[in-house]
Tab-separated table of C-alpha atoms in Angstrom:
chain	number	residue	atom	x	y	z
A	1	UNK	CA	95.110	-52.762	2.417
A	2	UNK	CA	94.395	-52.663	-1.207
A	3	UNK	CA	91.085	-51.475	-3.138
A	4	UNK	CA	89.424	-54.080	-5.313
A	5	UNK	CA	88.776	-51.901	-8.996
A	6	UNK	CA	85.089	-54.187	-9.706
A	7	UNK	CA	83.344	-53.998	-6.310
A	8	UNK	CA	85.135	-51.436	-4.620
A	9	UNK	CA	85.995	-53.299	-0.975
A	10	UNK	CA	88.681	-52.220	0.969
A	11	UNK	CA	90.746	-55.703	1.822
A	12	UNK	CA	93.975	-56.509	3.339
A	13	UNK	CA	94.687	-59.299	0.935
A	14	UNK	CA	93.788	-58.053	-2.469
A	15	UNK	CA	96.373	-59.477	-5.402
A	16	UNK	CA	97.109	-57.722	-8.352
A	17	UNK	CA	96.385	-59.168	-11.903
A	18	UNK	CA	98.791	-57.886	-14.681
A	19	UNK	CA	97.156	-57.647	-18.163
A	20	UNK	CA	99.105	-55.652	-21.464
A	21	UNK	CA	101.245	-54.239	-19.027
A	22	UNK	CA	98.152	-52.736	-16.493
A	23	UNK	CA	98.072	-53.459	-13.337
A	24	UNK	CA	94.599	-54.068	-11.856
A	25	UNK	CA	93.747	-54.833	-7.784
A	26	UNK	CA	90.809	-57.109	-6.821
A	27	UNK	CA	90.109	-58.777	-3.600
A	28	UNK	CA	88.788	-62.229	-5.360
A	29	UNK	CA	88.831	-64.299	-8.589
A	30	UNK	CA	85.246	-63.277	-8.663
A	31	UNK	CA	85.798	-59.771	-9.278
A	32	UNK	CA	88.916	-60.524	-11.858
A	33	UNK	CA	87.253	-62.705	-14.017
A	34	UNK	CA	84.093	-60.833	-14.191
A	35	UNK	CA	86.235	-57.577	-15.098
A	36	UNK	CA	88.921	-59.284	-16.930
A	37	UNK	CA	87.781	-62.502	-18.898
A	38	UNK	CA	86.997	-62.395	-22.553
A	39	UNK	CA	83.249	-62.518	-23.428
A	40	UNK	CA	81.924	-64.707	-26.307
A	41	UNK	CA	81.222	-63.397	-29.101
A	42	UNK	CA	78.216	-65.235	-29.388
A	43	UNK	CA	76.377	-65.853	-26.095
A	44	UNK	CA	78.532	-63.382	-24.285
A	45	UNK	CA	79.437	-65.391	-21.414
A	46	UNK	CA	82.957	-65.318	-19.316
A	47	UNK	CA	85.608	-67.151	-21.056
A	48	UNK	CA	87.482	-68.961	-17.977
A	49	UNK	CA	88.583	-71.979	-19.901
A	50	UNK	CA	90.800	-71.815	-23.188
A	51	UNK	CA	87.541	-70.552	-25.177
A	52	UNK	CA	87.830	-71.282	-28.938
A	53	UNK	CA	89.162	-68.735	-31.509
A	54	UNK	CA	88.040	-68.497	-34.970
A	55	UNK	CA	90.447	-65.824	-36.735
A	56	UNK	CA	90.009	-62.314	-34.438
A	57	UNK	CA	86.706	-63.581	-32.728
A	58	UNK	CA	86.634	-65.725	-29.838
A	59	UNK	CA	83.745	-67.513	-28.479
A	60	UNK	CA	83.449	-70.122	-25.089
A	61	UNK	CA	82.724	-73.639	-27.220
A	62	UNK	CA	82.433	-74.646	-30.236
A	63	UNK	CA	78.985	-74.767	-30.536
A	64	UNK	CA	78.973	-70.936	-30.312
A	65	UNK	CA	81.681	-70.250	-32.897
A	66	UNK	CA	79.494	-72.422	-35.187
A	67	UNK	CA	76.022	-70.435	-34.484
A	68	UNK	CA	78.289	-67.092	-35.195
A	69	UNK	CA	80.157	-68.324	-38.119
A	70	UNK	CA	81.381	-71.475	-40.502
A	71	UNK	CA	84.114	-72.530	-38.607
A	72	UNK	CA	85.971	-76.058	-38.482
A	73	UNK	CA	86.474	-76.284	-34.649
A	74	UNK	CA	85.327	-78.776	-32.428
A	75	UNK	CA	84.950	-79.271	-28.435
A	76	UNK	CA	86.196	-82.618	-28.521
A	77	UNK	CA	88.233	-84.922	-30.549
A	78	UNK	CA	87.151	-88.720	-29.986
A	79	UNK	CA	89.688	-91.639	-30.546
A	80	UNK	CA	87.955	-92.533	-33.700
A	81	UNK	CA	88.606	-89.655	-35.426
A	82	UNK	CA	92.217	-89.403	-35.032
């Protein structure tokens, strides 16, 4: 039985999550991403997804990156504008 590190519950199926060579024990996804996932820089939400990244700042969407900063990113690239 393992330990999970964010809520503490003592389960026989925990996994282990390696991050920059740490090893960290939780018992759900839950738990990982809310201990593990990147926060936006802007609206500080859980990044999940592939988040955008505007030189050393990362944010969820592009609409966040461009209330924090000028940035050239978009969400979504439509046919048209290829």
């Amino acid at each position: 039985m393992g330990k999970c590190e964010k809520c503490g519950n003592d389960y026989d199926n925990t996994f282990v999550v390696e991050q920059n060579n740490e090893q960290h024990t939780f018992d759900s996804f839950e738990c990982a991403i809310s201990m593990m996932a990147p926060r936006c820089k802007h609206c500080n939400c859980a990044i999940i997804g592939h988040g955008v990244q505007v030189v050393d700042n990362i944010y969820c969407c592009a609409h966040c990156a461009h209330e924090s900063e000028p940035a050239n990113v978009k969400d979504r690239v439509y046919k048209n504008e290829l």
